[in-house]
Amino acid sequence: MDSRLIVLDDREAASALAAELAALQLSRTIARDGQASFMVSGGSSPGRMFSLLAEEHLEWEKVTVGLVDERWVAADHPESNEKAVREKLLKGPASAAHFLPMKTADAEPASAVASRAAAYAPHLSPLSCILLGMGPDGHTASWFPGSMGLEQAMYPKDGAVIAAIDASNTPVAGEFRHRMTLTADPVCNAEAGILLVFGEDKRAALEHALNGDEQLYPVRRAIEGLGRRLSIIWAP
Ligand code: 6PG
């Protein structure tokens, strides 16, 4: 069993622990540097954690919140990660945080990589805290197995911090096939990481990811890269 794996009885307890860990890390960084950066994943898992974290009394005005990845849909689309963050995290005390969107007016993410890299880079050296999720297929961020752009995302050349992903040839195809994602450089260099995973179906995938091939289970790249800076939280 990986010593970083924390198994909790239910998703409420897991979300509360994840929120506490993030609050602690952000507070620690603010105390040291006067500012902090928090890069978060979307999807369904972090919702409760966001709501709990939003009520923490941090110096949120010193925190920059950004995305680990984004579906290339309008910011008011029901499946937009930006929408989820604005609605569930950037409220109450946390509404004072500075938010850094990924989605731009560009038709496709590839056209926006340079501009978003320029906007994100100042907050990634290193980022203070990263919240990751995992799909049953072993992806994290938008690192979908077999997707186009995955090599550049997982093994970035020339220090790229942002990559465009085309998941057309994966089960993610369709409306959400175009993605933008942080690359493994900022992800693996984060000062602290939280991997929040729910459900029995993902427990098996997590076990494979802890020991498997990172090409098949891209989340392993983050698990290996973050090492002991990562807390893996799982609940049924
Ligand atoms: C996204 C996420 C992605 C997510 C996993 C898990 O945009 O979908 O950033 O990496 O963390 O797909 O998603 P769930 O929490 O919905 O299972």
mmCIF file of C-alpha atoms and ligand atoms in Angstrom:
data_model
loop_
_atom_site.group_PDB
_atom_site.id
_atom_site.type_symbol
_atom_site.label_atom_id
_atom_site.label_comp_id
_atom_site.label_asym_id
_atom_site.label_seq_id
_atom_site.Cartn_x
_atom_site.Cartn_y
_atom_site.Cartn_z
ATOM 1 C CA MET A 1 0.000 0.000 0.000
ATOM 2 C CA ASP A 2 1.393 3.405 -0.924
ATOM 3 C CA SER A 3 2.095 5.364 2.265
ATOM 4 C CA ARG A 4 0.658 8.505 0.666
ATOM 5 C CA LEU A 5 -2.752 6.863 0.262
ATOM 6 C CA ILE A 6 -5.348 8.016 2.818
ATOM 7 C CA VAL A 7 -8.559 5.964 2.785
ATOM 8 C CA LEU A 8 -11.606 7.587 4.385
ATOM 9 C CA ASP A 9 -15.053 6.189 5.121
ATOM 10 C CA ASP A 10 -17.016 8.694 3.079
ATOM 11 C CA ARG A 11 -16.739 11.538 0.580
ATOM 12 C CA GLU A 12 -17.640 14.206 3.144
ATOM 13 C CA ALA A 13 -14.678 13.272 5.320
ATOM 14 C CA ALA A 14 -12.425 13.035 2.259
ATOM 15 C CA SER A 15 -13.542 16.447 0.988
ATOM 16 C CA ALA A 16 -13.001 17.989 4.430
ATOM 17 C CA LEU A 17 -9.483 16.573 4.661
ATOM 18 C CA ALA A 18 -8.625 17.780 1.157
ATOM 19 C CA ALA A 19 -9.908 21.261 2.006
ATOM 20 C CA GLU A 20 -7.893 21.307 5.230
ATOM 21 C CA LEU A 21 -4.699 20.242 3.459
ATOM 22 C CA ALA A 22 -5.159 22.889 0.759
ATOM 23 C CA ALA A 23 -5.901 25.618 3.324
ATOM 24 C CA LEU A 24 -2.828 24.671 5.333
ATOM 25 C CA GLN A 25 -0.562 24.681 2.287
ATOM 26 C CA LEU A 26 -1.875 28.001 0.964
ATOM 27 C CA SER A 27 -1.555 29.630 4.385
ATOM 28 C CA ARG A 28 1.985 28.319 4.721
ATOM 29 C CA THR A 29 2.997 29.700 1.326
ATOM 30 C CA ILE A 30 1.364 33.081 1.954
ATOM 31 C CA ALA A 31 3.203 33.358 5.289
ATOM 32 C CA ARG A 32 6.524 32.626 3.564
ATOM 33 C CA ASP A 33 6.107 34.427 0.229
ATOM 34 C CA GLY A 34 3.234 36.848 0.692
ATOM 35 C CA GLN A 35 1.318 35.103 -2.092
ATOM 36 C CA ALA A 36 0.259 31.620 -3.235
ATOM 37 C CA SER A 37 -1.030 29.827 -6.305
ATOM 38 C CA PHE A 38 -3.635 27.079 -6.324
ATOM 39 C CA MET A 39 -4.271 25.089 -9.498
ATOM 40 C CA VAL A 40 -7.436 22.990 -9.431
ATOM 41 C CA SER A 41 -8.986 20.266 -11.528
ATOM 42 C CA GLY A 42 -12.598 20.201 -12.614
ATOM 43 C CA GLY A 43 -14.988 17.312 -12.830
ATOM 44 C CA SER A 44 -17.449 16.213 -10.164
ATOM 45 C CA SER A 45 -15.128 15.121 -7.349
ATOM 46 C CA PRO A 46 -13.917 18.492 -5.996
ATOM 47 C CA GLY A 47 -17.333 20.191 -5.603
ATOM 48 C CA ARG A 48 -17.776 19.640 -1.866
ATOM 49 C CA MET A 49 -14.098 20.274 -1.169
ATOM 50 C CA PHE A 50 -14.383 23.611 -2.992
ATOM 51 C CA SER A 51 -17.405 24.639 -0.937
ATOM 52 C CA LEU A 52 -15.663 23.770 2.319
ATOM 53 C CA LEU A 53 -12.399 25.469 1.311
ATOM 54 C CA ALA A 54 -14.245 28.613 0.186
ATOM 55 C CA GLU A 55 -15.296 29.223 3.799
ATOM 56 C CA GLU A 56 -11.733 29.073 5.151
ATOM 57 C CA HIS A 57 -10.503 32.446 6.385
ATOM 58 C CA LEU A 58 -7.255 32.706 4.460
ATOM 59 C CA GLU A 59 -5.718 35.838 2.993
ATOM 60 C CA TRP A 60 -7.496 34.934 -0.234
ATOM 61 C CA GLU A 61 -6.581 38.269 -1.843
ATOM 62 C CA LYS A 62 -3.021 36.899 -1.934
ATOM 63 C CA VAL A 63 -4.047 33.692 -3.715
ATOM 64 C CA THR A 64 -4.151 33.138 -7.477
ATOM 65 C CA VAL A 65 -6.513 30.316 -8.416
ATOM 66 C CA GLY A 66 -6.058 28.688 -11.818
ATOM 67 C CA LEU A 67 -7.072 25.514 -13.623
ATOM 68 C CA VAL A 68 -5.141 22.306 -14.082
ATOM 69 C CA ASP A 69 -7.081 21.816 -17.280
ATOM 70 C CA GLU A 70 -10.157 23.037 -19.143
ATOM 71 C CA ARG A 71 -12.700 21.747 -21.550
ATOM 72 C CA TRP A 72 -12.727 24.107 -24.544
ATOM 73 C CA VAL A 73 -16.321 25.207 -24.030
ATOM 74 C CA ALA A 74 -17.822 28.580 -23.142
ATOM 75 C CA ALA A 75 -17.280 29.700 -19.545
ATOM 76 C CA ASP A 76 -21.041 29.496 -18.943
ATOM 77 C CA HIS A 77 -21.302 25.947 -20.331
ATOM 78 C CA PRO A 78 -22.564 23.475 -17.687
ATOM 79 C CA GLU A 79 -19.389 21.391 -18.113
ATOM 80 C CA SER A 80 -16.927 24.290 -17.969
ATOM 81 C CA ASN A 81 -14.323 23.868 -15.219
ATOM 82 C CA GLU A 82 -14.164 27.657 -14.935
ATOM 83 C CA LYS A 83 -17.904 27.731 -14.255
ATOM 84 C CA ALA A 84 -17.556 25.111 -11.520
ATOM 85 C CA VAL A 85 -14.705 26.990 -9.843
ATOM 86 C CA ARG A 86 -16.489 30.336 -9.994
ATOM 87 C CA GLU A 87 -19.693 28.829 -8.566
ATOM 88 C CA LYS A 88 -18.261 26.522 -5.900
ATOM 89 C CA LEU A 89 -14.860 27.862 -4.872
ATOM 90 C CA LEU A 90 -14.772 31.605 -5.586
ATOM 91 C CA LYS A 91 -17.497 32.538 -3.138
ATOM 92 C CA GLY A 92 -17.620 33.725 0.474
ATOM 93 C CA PRO A 93 -14.123 34.515 1.778
ATOM 94 C CA ALA A 94 -12.545 32.863 -1.288
ATOM 95 C CA SER A 95 -14.263 35.335 -3.626
ATOM 96 C CA ALA A 96 -11.319 37.648 -2.887
ATOM 97 C CA ALA A 97 -8.917 35.318 -4.743
ATOM 98 C CA HIS A 98 -7.610 36.243 -8.202
ATOM 99 C CA PHE A 99 -8.826 33.775 -10.851
ATOM 100 C CA LEU A 100 -6.810 32.902 -13.947
ATOM 101 C CA PRO A 101 -9.048 31.372 -16.663
ATOM 102 C CA MET A 102 -7.769 28.979 -19.297
ATOM 103 C CA LYS A 103 -10.585 29.277 -21.871
ATOM 104 C CA THR A 104 -10.085 32.120 -24.341
ATOM 105 C CA ALA A 105 -12.025 33.347 -27.359
ATOM 106 C CA ASP A 106 -9.756 31.287 -29.629
ATOM 107 C CA ALA A 107 -11.627 28.640 -31.622
ATOM 108 C CA GLU A 108 -9.259 25.889 -30.472
ATOM 109 C CA PRO A 109 -6.857 25.549 -27.534
ATOM 110 C CA ALA A 110 -3.804 25.183 -29.791
ATOM 111 C CA SER A 111 -4.192 28.850 -30.776
ATOM 112 C CA ALA A 112 -4.213 29.940 -27.137
ATOM 113 C CA VAL A 113 -1.264 27.940 -25.749
ATOM 114 C CA ALA A 114 1.223 30.819 -26.020
ATOM 115 C CA SER A 115 -1.026 33.435 -24.438
ATOM 116 C CA ARG A 116 -2.160 31.160 -21.611
ATOM 117 C CA ALA A 117 1.404 29.996 -20.961
ATOM 118 C CA ALA A 118 2.447 33.637 -20.603
ATOM 119 C CA ALA A 119 -0.419 34.281 -18.167
ATOM 120 C CA TYR A 120 0.126 31.115 -16.118
ATOM 121 C CA ALA A 121 3.940 30.901 -16.060
ATOM 122 C CA PRO A 122 4.473 33.511 -13.290
ATOM 123 C CA HIS A 123 2.305 31.395 -10.957
ATOM 124 C CA LEU A 124 3.960 28.038 -11.638
ATOM 125 C CA SER A 125 7.509 28.427 -10.428
ATOM 126 C CA PRO A 126 6.611 26.483 -8.351
ATOM 127 C CA LEU A 127 2.871 26.485 -7.806
ATOM 128 C CA SER A 128 1.942 26.202 -4.144
ATOM 129 C CA CYS A 129 -0.821 23.607 -4.235
ATOM 130 C CA ILE A 130 -2.356 21.498 -6.972
ATOM 131 C CA LEU A 131 -5.624 19.580 -6.763
ATOM 132 C CA LEU A 132 -5.771 16.608 -9.116
ATOM 133 C CA GLY A 133 -8.528 14.171 -9.960
ATOM 134 C CA MET A 134 -8.378 10.885 -11.816
ATOM 135 C CA GLY A 135 -10.597 9.210 -14.347
ATOM 136 C CA PRO A 136 -11.350 5.451 -14.388
ATOM 137 C CA ASP A 137 -9.068 5.321 -17.443
ATOM 138 C CA GLY A 138 -6.153 6.542 -15.326
ATOM 139 C CA HIS A 139 -6.008 10.067 -16.734
ATOM 140 C CA THR A 140 -5.376 13.149 -14.659
ATOM 141 C CA ALA A 141 -5.591 16.739 -15.850
ATOM 142 C CA SER A 142 -6.440 16.302 -19.540
ATOM 143 C CA TRP A 143 -3.759 13.685 -20.034
ATOM 144 C CA PHE A 144 -6.033 11.152 -21.677
ATOM 145 C CA PRO A 145 -4.389 7.879 -22.703
ATOM 146 C CA GLY A 146 -3.881 7.842 -26.472
ATOM 147 C CA SER A 147 -4.911 11.466 -26.983
ATOM 148 C CA MET A 148 -3.151 13.775 -29.447
ATOM 149 C CA GLY A 149 -0.800 16.130 -27.634
ATOM 150 C CA LEU A 150 -0.294 13.737 -24.711
ATOM 151 C CA GLU A 151 3.463 13.379 -25.314
ATOM 152 C CA GLN A 152 3.984 17.142 -25.114
ATOM 153 C CA ALA A 153 1.765 17.328 -22.036
ATOM 154 C CA MET A 154 3.532 14.533 -20.147
ATOM 155 C CA TYR A 155 7.099 15.138 -21.399
ATOM 156 C CA PRO A 156 7.103 18.811 -22.401
ATOM 157 C CA LYS A 157 9.888 20.079 -24.638
ATOM 158 C CA ASP A 158 11.435 23.514 -24.154
ATOM 159 C CA GLY A 159 9.888 23.895 -20.708
ATOM 160 C CA ALA A 160 6.324 24.269 -21.963
ATOM 161 C CA VAL A 161 3.877 24.729 -19.074
ATOM 162 C CA ILE A 162 0.659 24.546 -21.119
ATOM 163 C CA ALA A 163 -0.358 22.054 -23.801
ATOM 164 C CA ALA A 164 -3.329 21.538 -26.100
ATOM 165 C CA ILE A 165 -4.967 18.119 -26.166
ATOM 166 C CA ASP A 166 -7.189 16.649 -28.871
ATOM 167 C CA ALA A 167 -8.997 13.652 -27.406
ATOM 168 C CA SER A 168 -10.994 12.939 -30.588
ATOM 169 C CA ASN A 169 -9.526 9.435 -30.784
ATOM 170 C CA THR A 170 -10.494 8.559 -27.228
ATOM 171 C CA PRO A 171 -13.805 7.953 -25.431
ATOM 172 C CA VAL A 172 -13.708 11.644 -24.469
ATOM 173 C CA ALA A 173 -14.390 12.602 -28.105
ATOM 174 C CA GLY A 174 -17.314 14.836 -29.009
ATOM 175 C CA GLU A 175 -18.014 18.220 -27.478
ATOM 176 C CA PHE A 176 -15.222 17.922 -24.896
ATOM 177 C CA ARG A 177 -12.486 16.554 -27.170
ATOM 178 C CA HIS A 178 -10.554 19.857 -27.269
ATOM 179 C CA ARG A 179 -8.757 20.531 -24.019
ATOM 180 C CA MET A 180 -6.060 22.743 -22.562
ATOM 181 C CA THR A 181 -3.899 21.367 -19.746
ATOM 182 C CA LEU A 182 -0.933 22.101 -17.550
ATOM 183 C CA THR A 183 2.045 19.993 -18.548
ATOM 184 C CA ALA A 184 3.921 17.642 -16.248
ATOM 185 C CA ASP A 185 6.562 20.305 -15.491
ATOM 186 C CA PRO A 186 4.359 22.560 -13.316
ATOM 187 C CA VAL A 187 2.256 19.629 -12.094
ATOM 188 C CA CYS A 188 5.213 17.572 -10.843
ATOM 189 C CA ASN A 189 7.043 20.594 -9.428
ATOM 190 C CA ALA A 190 4.145 21.750 -7.254
ATOM 191 C CA GLU A 191 5.092 22.278 -3.629
ATOM 192 C CA ALA A 192 2.135 20.178 -2.520
ATOM 193 C CA GLY A 193 -0.374 18.016 -4.360
ATOM 194 C CA ILE A 194 -3.718 16.492 -3.464
ATOM 195 C CA LEU A 195 -5.137 13.661 -5.581
ATOM 196 C CA LEU A 196 -8.825 13.309 -4.651
ATOM 197 C CA VAL A 197 -10.456 10.126 -5.935
ATOM 198 C CA PHE A 198 -13.909 8.701 -5.220
ATOM 199 C CA GLY A 199 -15.506 5.350 -6.001
ATOM 200 C CA GLU A 200 -14.766 1.648 -6.130
ATOM 201 C CA ASP A 201 -14.323 1.738 -9.914
ATOM 202 C CA LYS A 202 -11.484 4.199 -9.526
ATOM 203 C CA ARG A 203 -9.918 2.304 -6.602
ATOM 204 C CA ALA A 204 -8.847 -0.471 -8.973
ATOM 205 C CA ALA A 205 -7.557 2.079 -11.509
ATOM 206 C CA LEU A 206 -5.651 3.817 -8.708
ATOM 207 C CA GLU A 207 -3.990 0.567 -7.671
ATOM 208 C CA HIS A 208 -2.929 0.024 -11.295
ATOM 209 C CA ALA A 209 -1.732 3.622 -11.512
ATOM 210 C CA LEU A 210 0.373 3.232 -8.387
ATOM 211 C CA ASN A 211 2.314 0.419 -10.010
ATOM 212 C CA GLY A 212 1.545 0.532 -13.739
ATOM 213 C CA ASP A 213 2.810 2.107 -16.938
ATOM 214 C CA GLU A 214 2.406 5.882 -17.084
ATOM 215 C CA GLN A 215 1.564 5.693 -20.780
ATOM 216 C CA LEU A 216 -1.463 3.563 -19.860
ATOM 217 C CA TYR A 217 -2.137 5.434 -16.614
ATOM 218 C CA PRO A 218 -0.924 9.029 -17.107
ATOM 219 C CA VAL A 219 -1.823 9.908 -13.503
ATOM 220 C CA ARG A 220 1.249 7.868 -12.570
ATOM 221 C CA ARG A 221 3.440 10.596 -14.091
ATOM 222 C CA ALA A 222 2.047 12.997 -11.494
ATOM 223 C CA ILE A 223 2.165 10.418 -8.681
ATOM 224 C CA GLU A 224 5.820 9.682 -9.411
ATOM 225 C CA GLY A 225 6.774 13.296 -10.067
ATOM 226 C CA LEU A 226 5.195 14.688 -6.917
ATOM 227 C CA GLY A 227 6.527 11.895 -4.747
ATOM 228 C CA ARG A 228 6.053 12.561 -1.058
ATOM 229 C CA ARG A 229 4.669 16.015 -1.773
ATOM 230 C CA LEU A 230 1.448 14.269 -2.864
ATOM 231 C CA SER A 231 -1.439 13.220 -0.633
ATOM 232 C CA ILE A 232 -3.738 10.664 -2.248
ATOM 233 C CA ILE A 233 -7.215 10.710 -0.719
ATOM 234 C CA TRP A 234 -9.735 8.020 -1.595
ATOM 235 C CA ALA A 235 -13.279 7.354 -0.398
ATOM 236 C CA PRO A 236 -15.949 4.919 -1.695
HETATM 237 C C1 6PG B 1 -11.651 17.413 -16.082
HETATM 238 C C2 6PG B 1 -10.697 17.190 -14.934
HETATM 239 C C3 6PG B 1 -10.245 15.773 -14.923
HETATM 240 C C4 6PG B 1 -10.929 15.176 -13.706
HETATM 241 C C5 6PG B 1 -11.105 13.699 -13.860
HETATM 242 C C6 6PG B 1 -12.005 13.159 -12.748
HETATM 243 O O1 6PG B 1 -11.651 18.477 -16.683
HETATM 244 O O2 6PG B 1 -12.447 16.467 -16.307
HETATM 245 O O3 6PG B 1 -9.793 18.095 -14.728
HETATM 246 O O4 6PG B 1 -8.897 15.525 -14.894
HETATM 247 O O5 6PG B 1 -10.173 15.477 -12.555
HETATM 248 O O6 6PG B 1 -11.706 13.466 -15.114
HETATM 249 O O7 6PG B 1 -13.282 13.702 -12.951
HETATM 250 P P1 6PG B 1 -14.468 13.398 -11.922
HETATM 251 O O8 6PG B 1 -14.069 14.076 -10.645
HETATM 252 O O9 6PG B 1 -15.688 14.029 -12.558
HETATM 253 O O10 6PG B 1 -14.575 11.896 -11.801
#
